[in-house]
XYZ file of C-alpha atoms in Angstrom:
209
model
C 16.179 10.845 4.594
C 14.680 10.008 7.999
C 13.216 6.670 6.838
C 16.712 5.205 6.332
C 16.891 4.336 10.038
C 14.096 1.766 9.599
C 16.258 -0.630 7.593
C 19.669 0.159 9.036
C 21.196 -2.943 10.605
C 18.304 -5.195 9.599
C 19.089 -8.914 9.608
C 17.497 -12.298 8.883
C 14.205 -12.757 10.735
C 13.447 -9.067 11.218
C 9.924 -7.817 10.497
C 9.624 -4.110 9.662
C 6.568 -1.861 9.326
C 6.299 1.469 7.502
C 3.056 3.434 7.812
C 2.061 6.762 6.260
C -1.296 8.540 6.396
C -1.344 11.863 4.633
C -1.020 13.566 1.279
C 0.244 11.907 -1.884
C 1.008 13.423 -5.277
C 2.246 12.788 -8.811
C 5.170 14.642 -10.365
C 6.735 14.417 -13.855
C 9.111 11.463 -14.200
C 12.687 12.566 -14.926
C 14.396 9.195 -15.472
C 11.918 7.539 -17.857
C 11.085 4.521 -15.667
C 7.338 5.245 -15.441
C 4.988 4.139 -18.226
C 2.602 7.014 -17.528
C 5.421 9.546 -17.329
C 4.644 10.366 -13.698
C 6.364 9.508 -10.417
C 4.248 8.869 -7.327
C 5.272 10.743 -4.194
C 4.491 11.231 -0.515
C 4.166 14.739 0.903
C 5.230 14.955 4.565
C 4.726 18.104 6.637
C 7.923 19.717 5.324
C 7.242 18.936 1.656
C 6.613 22.593 0.766
C 10.139 23.408 1.920
C 11.978 20.165 1.105
C 9.830 18.809 -1.732
C 7.888 15.509 -1.886
C 9.536 12.105 -1.414
C 9.489 10.298 -4.788
C 8.762 6.595 -5.272
C 12.307 6.055 -6.587
C 13.703 7.536 -3.367
C 11.420 5.431 -1.171
C 12.389 2.247 -3.024
C 16.071 3.068 -2.644
C 15.665 3.945 1.039
C 13.585 1.058 2.423
C 13.247 -1.640 -0.272
C 16.673 -2.145 -1.857
C 18.564 -2.330 1.476
C 16.462 -5.286 2.688
C 18.569 -8.403 3.145
C 17.485 -12.030 2.752
C 15.002 -13.107 5.407
C 13.777 -9.600 6.262
C 10.152 -8.683 5.586
C 8.652 -5.221 5.302
C 4.969 -4.316 5.366
C 4.261 -0.791 4.171
C 0.813 0.646 4.900
C 0.344 3.814 2.864
C -2.922 5.725 3.155
C -2.464 8.557 0.653
C -3.492 9.813 -2.777
C -1.485 8.479 -5.733
C 0.236 5.895 -3.534
C -0.579 2.844 -5.648
C 3.014 2.264 -6.808
C 4.847 4.464 -4.343
C 7.225 1.648 -3.334
C 7.920 0.732 -6.984
C 7.081 -2.964 -6.493
C 6.675 -5.094 -9.628
C 3.627 -7.245 -8.790
C 0.094 -6.111 -8.018
C -3.190 -7.725 -7.102
C -6.722 -6.453 -6.482
C -9.764 -7.985 -4.829
C -12.077 -7.026 -7.697
C -12.347 -9.487 -10.553
C -11.519 -6.757 -13.019
C -10.599 -3.080 -12.860
C -10.710 -0.742 -15.827
C -7.375 -0.569 -17.597
C -5.928 -3.507 -15.670
C -5.663 -7.258 -16.150
C -8.289 -9.579 -14.563
C -7.700 -10.530 -10.931
C -5.119 -13.272 -10.398
C -4.949 -14.907 -6.972
C -1.250 -15.548 -7.518
C 0.952 -12.573 -6.837
C 4.681 -11.963 -6.850
C 6.388 -9.575 -4.527
C 7.627 -9.267 -1.017
C 6.060 -5.981 0.021
C 2.577 -4.984 0.893
C 1.297 -1.493 1.648
C -1.995 0.477 1.657
C -2.819 3.768 -0.064
C -5.308 5.730 -2.160
C -4.862 5.852 -5.899
C -7.160 8.710 -6.882
C -6.763 12.202 -5.522
C -10.256 13.263 -6.450
C -11.998 10.684 -4.298
C -13.049 11.890 -0.892
C -12.206 9.870 2.148
C -15.274 9.198 4.230
C -15.607 10.583 7.746
C -14.664 8.233 10.568
C -15.366 8.282 14.296
C -12.485 8.972 16.647
C -9.878 7.641 17.144
C -9.799 6.535 13.484
C -10.443 9.908 11.840
C -6.774 10.875 12.075
C -5.299 7.669 10.607
C -7.260 7.376 7.357
C -10.148 5.178 6.250
C -7.941 2.582 4.571
C -5.714 2.214 7.607
C -8.835 1.925 9.765
C -10.151 -0.944 7.628
C -6.739 -2.661 7.748
C -6.614 -2.478 11.565
C -10.168 -3.748 11.939
C -9.575 -6.645 9.537
C -6.431 -7.770 11.381
C -8.108 -7.438 14.793
C -11.084 -9.522 13.646
C -8.926 -12.322 12.221
C -5.275 -12.168 13.363
C -4.355 -15.508 11.765
C -5.428 -14.912 8.205
C -4.067 -14.997 4.667
C -3.342 -12.033 2.433
C -6.338 -12.942 0.298
C -8.749 -13.020 3.229
C -7.252 -9.786 4.548
C -7.976 -8.009 1.261
C -11.515 -9.411 1.190
C -12.160 -8.353 4.796
C -10.872 -4.841 4.129
C -13.126 -4.554 1.110
C -16.153 -5.658 3.148
C -15.367 -3.166 5.926
C -15.040 -0.342 3.394
C -18.293 -1.269 1.652
C -20.255 -1.810 4.869
C -19.075 1.536 6.186
C -20.747 3.212 3.243
C -17.856 5.262 1.953
C -14.549 5.406 0.154
C -11.417 4.066 1.817
C -7.754 3.038 0.956
C -4.560 0.555 2.105
C 1.201 -3.097 0.407
C 5.046 -7.930 3.400
C 7.616 -10.669 3.344
C 10.340 -8.240 1.966
C 7.650 -5.763 1.814
C 4.236 -5.454 0.372
C 1.608 -2.906 -0.278
C -2.072 -2.805 -0.109
C -3.578 0.137 -1.863
C -6.859 1.480 -3.169
C -8.091 2.066 -6.689
C -11.507 3.066 -7.986
C -13.753 0.415 -9.512
C -16.644 1.022 -11.874
C -19.024 1.992 -9.068
C -16.680 4.667 -7.757
C -15.938 2.775 -4.530
C -12.270 2.323 -3.851
C -10.858 -1.179 -3.384
C -7.845 -2.483 -1.470
C -4.875 -3.619 -3.529
C -1.729 -5.538 -2.765
C 1.698 -4.908 -4.307
C 4.653 -7.186 -3.780
C 8.234 -7.863 -4.807
C 7.666 -11.571 -5.540
C 4.924 -13.872 -6.795
C 2.917 -15.945 -4.314
C -0.577 -17.380 -3.782
C -2.440 -14.845 -1.651
C -4.981 -17.477 -0.539
C -2.241 -19.701 0.905
C 0.343 -17.206 2.164
C -0.261 -16.496 5.898
C -0.361 -12.834 6.843
C 2.167 -12.129 9.574
C 3.711 -8.817 10.586
């Protein structure tokens, strides 16, 4: 798998970034590790010939090999990408999302990445040069540019504001790696989410790539 090169030879103090904007999918889970019976997957350009890249494969390729002191930020702008790195801890900006626990400002995990959770939601149109990178990735870039020295909590809030102010749907997962992703709230507007490998206070943890 081509993504193996990202973590090869990584050592203490390294900061890695994985970014994907494109198509995501769900496929039946074969090993029984998914509560909903479905694996999340990314579909690169050769997926029709080679098949999609499953969340289990992504976790094995770029999460498990990380050594102590290495951080990975994964920014995934794709359908069904909410748990595509298979990280155990999740956080949303919204106080409550249907089917999920109320928002907790403390979060465990070391990975953060962005992505869309619902295939049926349309991504809003963006002006160039952002139209090719995805609405969630666009909001992530704008939020970081506006406030480079921020916390993960403020980053999520800023992304949410950018998505809402832009009048459309958008999507976005750090120290070992983290994920920021999108889910639909009650109004149908997608929200940024953060997934991580360890628990931490998102209002105190500085965001640094």
